[in-house]
């Protein structure tokens, strides 16, 4: 079983993915961490030293690497991964994809604390975050919406979202 979690930065892909993988007794992989290990640079360093175009190129290479193995896993991709090239088609061809859908408000408040880790928003003043995220999310939603399933995460704990995801997956497996 291969499950891919997609969604905007700060939508809880890594924390929910870790819990879900635990419950399913399969590995959890974070694509950003995989890239960091392979490149021996942080995401910020890759953007600053080599640029976003380079990042998007290797992001696709490593996404393919991970998807094309025989392993079972829950994979959290980056917020931008589904929005470039054929990535979303690759994800849907090799896995069951789930969009973790969060409101602009909850994303903004989660990212306030962690924006320094994200090169695309690190420079944006906190008071401008909701406006930036609103526009960016609007552009990205058509890609996220190609996912097999979606779940709203607002005002839910990571534990509750993970249990709901288990139910979705069990129900869909029973149908096949
Ligand atoms: C990005 C999201 C980040 C990371 C990079 C670019 C994006 O991942 O891949 O900073 O384009 O939205 P997270 O969604 O895990 O923060």
mmCIF file of C-alpha atoms and ligand atoms in Angstrom:
data_model
loop_
_atom_site.group_PDB
_atom_site.id
_atom_site.type_symbol
_atom_site.label_atom_id
_atom_site.label_comp_id
_atom_site.label_asym_id
_atom_site.label_seq_id
_atom_site.Cartn_x
_atom_site.Cartn_y
_atom_site.Cartn_z
ATOM 1 C CA UNK A 1 0.000 0.000 0.000
ATOM 2 C CA UNK A 2 1.335 3.407 -1.013
ATOM 3 C CA UNK A 3 -0.344 6.498 0.368
ATOM 4 C CA UNK A 4 0.658 10.032 -0.552
ATOM 5 C CA UNK A 5 -0.450 13.027 1.488
ATOM 6 C CA UNK A 6 -0.654 16.308 -0.398
ATOM 7 C CA UNK A 7 -1.566 19.787 0.776
ATOM 8 C CA UNK A 8 -0.273 23.289 1.306
ATOM 9 C CA UNK A 9 2.732 24.027 3.562
ATOM 10 C CA UNK A 10 1.660 23.740 7.179
ATOM 11 C CA UNK A 11 -1.357 21.541 6.473
ATOM 12 C CA UNK A 12 -0.054 18.797 8.775
ATOM 13 C CA UNK A 13 1.197 16.301 6.157
ATOM 14 C CA UNK A 14 4.250 15.215 8.183
ATOM 15 C CA UNK A 15 2.626 14.967 11.604
ATOM 16 C CA UNK A 16 -0.515 13.231 10.311
ATOM 17 C CA UNK A 17 1.571 11.038 7.995
ATOM 18 C CA UNK A 18 3.719 9.841 10.891
ATOM 19 C CA UNK A 19 0.658 8.835 12.945
ATOM 20 C CA UNK A 20 -1.089 7.203 9.973
ATOM 21 C CA UNK A 21 2.002 5.176 9.016
ATOM 22 C CA UNK A 22 2.277 4.012 12.623
ATOM 23 C CA UNK A 23 -1.317 2.858 12.659
ATOM 24 C CA UNK A 24 -0.868 1.044 9.333
ATOM 25 C CA UNK A 25 2.496 -0.394 10.480
ATOM 26 C CA UNK A 26 4.258 0.839 7.370
ATOM 27 C CA UNK A 27 7.109 3.328 6.856
ATOM 28 C CA UNK A 28 6.675 7.074 6.851
ATOM 29 C CA UNK A 29 8.712 9.060 4.328
ATOM 30 C CA UNK A 30 8.920 12.847 4.150
ATOM 31 C CA UNK A 31 9.980 13.892 0.642
ATOM 32 C CA UNK A 32 11.694 17.071 1.900
ATOM 33 C CA UNK A 33 13.754 15.035 4.390
ATOM 34 C CA UNK A 34 14.604 12.521 1.663
ATOM 35 C CA UNK A 35 15.829 15.404 -0.539
ATOM 36 C CA UNK A 36 17.853 16.890 2.344
ATOM 37 C CA UNK A 37 19.547 13.525 2.966
ATOM 38 C CA UNK A 38 20.316 12.920 -0.700
ATOM 39 C CA UNK A 39 21.594 16.449 -1.382
ATOM 40 C CA UNK A 40 23.283 16.944 2.009
ATOM 41 C CA UNK A 41 21.820 20.466 2.099
ATOM 42 C CA UNK A 42 18.791 21.939 3.875
ATOM 43 C CA UNK A 43 15.783 23.011 1.780
ATOM 44 C CA UNK A 44 16.722 26.657 2.448
ATOM 45 C CA UNK A 45 20.293 25.999 1.277
ATOM 46 C CA UNK A 46 19.103 24.292 -1.913
ATOM 47 C CA UNK A 47 16.856 27.264 -2.770
ATOM 48 C CA UNK A 48 19.494 29.853 -1.867
ATOM 49 C CA UNK A 49 22.507 28.178 -3.436
ATOM 50 C CA UNK A 50 21.002 26.417 -6.436
ATOM 51 C CA UNK A 51 17.622 28.073 -6.992
ATOM 52 C CA UNK A 52 14.010 26.924 -7.155
ATOM 53 C CA UNK A 53 14.294 25.521 -10.696
ATOM 54 C CA UNK A 54 17.000 23.118 -9.510
ATOM 55 C CA UNK A 55 14.875 22.198 -6.479
ATOM 56 C CA UNK A 56 11.837 21.372 -8.668
ATOM 57 C CA UNK A 57 14.028 19.225 -10.935
ATOM 58 C CA UNK A 58 15.436 17.080 -8.147
ATOM 59 C CA UNK A 59 12.080 17.029 -6.348
ATOM 60 C CA UNK A 60 10.637 15.183 -9.352
ATOM 61 C CA UNK A 61 13.609 12.824 -9.608
ATOM 62 C CA UNK A 62 13.368 11.845 -5.920
ATOM 63 C CA UNK A 63 9.566 11.607 -6.052
ATOM 64 C CA UNK A 64 9.923 9.034 -8.861
ATOM 65 C CA UNK A 65 12.645 7.226 -6.880
ATOM 66 C CA UNK A 66 10.375 6.823 -3.882
ATOM 67 C CA UNK A 67 7.182 5.981 -5.793
ATOM 68 C CA UNK A 68 8.806 3.379 -8.033
ATOM 69 C CA UNK A 69 9.889 1.017 -5.261
ATOM 70 C CA UNK A 70 8.021 -2.074 -4.072
ATOM 71 C CA UNK A 71 7.836 -0.755 -0.514
ATOM 72 C CA UNK A 72 4.676 0.136 1.391
ATOM 73 C CA UNK A 73 4.674 3.624 2.865
ATOM 74 C CA UNK A 74 2.916 6.840 3.710
ATOM 75 C CA UNK A 75 4.696 9.656 1.865
ATOM 76 C CA UNK A 76 4.289 13.339 2.702
ATOM 77 C CA UNK A 77 5.265 15.405 -0.352
ATOM 78 C CA UNK A 78 6.119 19.119 -0.288
ATOM 79 C CA UNK A 79 3.373 21.697 -0.710
ATOM 80 C CA UNK A 80 4.567 22.445 -4.236
ATOM 81 C CA UNK A 81 5.299 18.877 -5.381
ATOM 82 C CA UNK A 82 1.863 18.171 -6.953
ATOM 83 C CA UNK A 83 1.936 21.469 -8.874
ATOM 84 C CA UNK A 84 4.933 20.886 -11.156
ATOM 85 C CA UNK A 85 5.304 18.812 -14.343
ATOM 86 C CA UNK A 86 3.682 15.412 -14.269
ATOM 87 C CA UNK A 87 4.081 14.981 -10.512
ATOM 88 C CA UNK A 88 0.385 14.732 -9.651
ATOM 89 C CA UNK A 89 -0.152 12.143 -12.404
ATOM 90 C CA UNK A 90 2.816 10.150 -11.107
ATOM 91 C CA UNK A 91 1.401 10.306 -7.591
ATOM 92 C CA UNK A 92 -2.006 9.083 -8.753
ATOM 93 C CA UNK A 93 -0.546 6.339 -10.943
ATOM 94 C CA UNK A 94 1.526 4.839 -8.146
ATOM 95 C CA UNK A 95 -0.431 5.548 -4.983
ATOM 96 C CA UNK A 96 -3.649 6.451 -3.247
ATOM 97 C CA UNK A 97 -3.493 10.222 -2.809
ATOM 98 C CA UNK A 98 -5.175 12.239 -0.097
ATOM 99 C CA UNK A 99 -5.486 16.033 0.040
ATOM 100 C CA UNK A 100 -5.260 17.466 3.541
ATOM 101 C CA UNK A 101 -7.439 20.531 3.120
ATOM 102 C CA UNK A 102 -6.963 23.403 5.562
ATOM 103 C CA UNK A 103 -8.335 26.956 5.616
ATOM 104 C CA UNK A 104 -6.186 30.023 4.906
ATOM 105 C CA UNK A 105 -6.595 31.036 8.524
ATOM 106 C CA UNK A 106 -5.397 27.779 10.043
ATOM 107 C CA UNK A 107 -2.502 27.494 7.572
ATOM 108 C CA UNK A 108 -1.429 31.089 8.312
ATOM 109 C CA UNK A 109 -1.452 30.625 12.054
ATOM 110 C CA UNK A 110 0.507 27.355 11.818
ATOM 111 C CA UNK A 111 3.081 28.858 9.449
ATOM 112 C CA UNK A 112 3.762 31.977 11.526
ATOM 113 C CA UNK A 113 6.077 29.940 13.720
ATOM 114 C CA UNK A 114 7.705 27.811 11.034
ATOM 115 C CA UNK A 115 7.886 30.142 8.033
ATOM 116 C CA UNK A 116 11.651 30.642 8.455
ATOM 117 C CA UNK A 117 12.087 27.011 7.350
ATOM 118 C CA UNK A 118 10.202 27.644 4.113
ATOM 119 C CA UNK A 119 12.125 29.651 1.507
ATOM 120 C CA UNK A 120 8.968 30.658 -0.395
ATOM 121 C CA UNK A 121 7.453 32.487 2.589
ATOM 122 C CA UNK A 122 10.414 33.206 4.896
ATOM 123 C CA UNK A 123 10.619 36.832 3.710
ATOM 124 C CA UNK A 124 6.893 37.585 4.010
ATOM 125 C CA UNK A 125 5.881 39.651 7.063
ATOM 126 C CA UNK A 126 3.449 37.781 9.319
ATOM 127 C CA UNK A 127 0.679 40.341 8.695
ATOM 128 C CA UNK A 128 0.860 39.648 4.935
ATOM 129 C CA UNK A 129 0.859 35.860 5.225
ATOM 130 C CA UNK A 130 -2.936 35.319 4.907
ATOM 131 C CA UNK A 131 -3.095 37.348 1.671
ATOM 132 C CA UNK A 132 -0.101 35.543 0.139
ATOM 133 C CA UNK A 133 -1.375 32.123 1.203
ATOM 134 C CA UNK A 134 -4.872 32.894 -0.089
ATOM 135 C CA UNK A 135 -3.575 33.666 -3.602
ATOM 136 C CA UNK A 136 -1.053 30.836 -3.636
ATOM 137 C CA UNK A 137 -3.571 28.278 -2.394
ATOM 138 C CA UNK A 138 -6.031 29.402 -5.068
ATOM 139 C CA UNK A 139 -3.401 28.671 -7.759
ATOM 140 C CA UNK A 140 -2.510 25.320 -6.274
ATOM 141 C CA UNK A 141 -5.954 23.981 -5.416
ATOM 142 C CA UNK A 142 -6.643 22.560 -8.925
ATOM 143 C CA UNK A 143 -3.599 20.298 -8.518
ATOM 144 C CA UNK A 144 -4.408 19.224 -4.962
ATOM 145 C CA UNK A 145 -7.991 18.521 -6.022
ATOM 146 C CA UNK A 146 -6.828 15.780 -8.381
ATOM 147 C CA UNK A 147 -6.242 13.626 -5.283
ATOM 148 C CA UNK A 148 -8.261 10.442 -4.847
ATOM 149 C CA UNK A 149 -9.613 11.639 -1.502
ATOM 150 C CA UNK A 150 -9.711 14.838 0.492
ATOM 151 C CA UNK A 151 -10.222 15.541 4.147
ATOM 152 C CA UNK A 152 -10.784 18.822 5.980
ATOM 153 C CA UNK A 153 -8.328 19.202 8.834
ATOM 154 C CA UNK A 154 -9.489 22.491 10.419
ATOM 155 C CA UNK A 155 -10.117 22.284 14.177
ATOM 156 C CA UNK A 156 -9.289 18.578 14.263
ATOM 157 C CA UNK A 157 -6.405 16.994 16.164
ATOM 158 C CA UNK A 158 -3.811 15.027 14.181
ATOM 159 C CA UNK A 159 -5.100 11.887 15.939
ATOM 160 C CA UNK A 160 -8.700 12.518 14.804
ATOM 161 C CA UNK A 161 -7.619 13.224 11.202
ATOM 162 C CA UNK A 162 -5.522 10.022 11.173
ATOM 163 C CA UNK A 163 -8.486 7.940 12.400
ATOM 164 C CA UNK A 164 -10.728 9.496 9.715
ATOM 165 C CA UNK A 165 -8.101 8.676 7.100
ATOM 166 C CA UNK A 166 -7.946 5.054 8.274
ATOM 167 C CA UNK A 167 -11.705 4.828 7.851
ATOM 168 C CA UNK A 168 -11.567 6.314 4.346
ATOM 169 C CA UNK A 169 -8.828 3.859 3.362
ATOM 170 C CA UNK A 170 -10.583 0.826 4.862
ATOM 171 C CA UNK A 171 -13.866 1.738 3.188
ATOM 172 C CA UNK A 172 -12.200 2.245 -0.186
ATOM 173 C CA UNK A 173 -10.244 -1.031 0.067
ATOM 174 C CA UNK A 174 -13.440 -2.949 0.883
ATOM 175 C CA UNK A 175 -15.005 -1.641 -2.291
ATOM 176 C CA UNK A 176 -12.293 -3.209 -4.480
HETATM 177 C C1 LIG B 1 7.282 24.050 -0.714
HETATM 178 C C2 LIG B 1 6.933 23.351 0.411
HETATM 179 C C3 LIG B 1 7.912 22.780 1.331
HETATM 180 C C4 LIG B 1 9.236 22.496 0.604
HETATM 181 C C5 LIG B 1 9.706 23.713 -0.114
HETATM 182 C C6 LIG B 1 8.700 24.231 -1.141
HETATM 183 C C7 LIG B 1 6.199 24.619 -1.569
HETATM 184 O O1 LIG B 1 7.406 21.574 1.904
HETATM 185 O O2 LIG B 1 9.092 21.419 -0.298
HETATM 186 O O3 LIG B 1 9.950 24.698 0.851
HETATM 187 O O4 LIG B 1 6.462 24.944 -2.731
HETATM 188 O O5 LIG B 1 5.054 24.717 -1.072
HETATM 189 P P1 LIG B 1 6.257 21.558 3.084
HETATM 190 O O6 LIG B 1 4.927 21.597 2.400
HETATM 191 O O7 LIG B 1 6.519 20.261 3.763
HETATM 192 O O8 LIG B 1 6.504 22.749 3.933
#
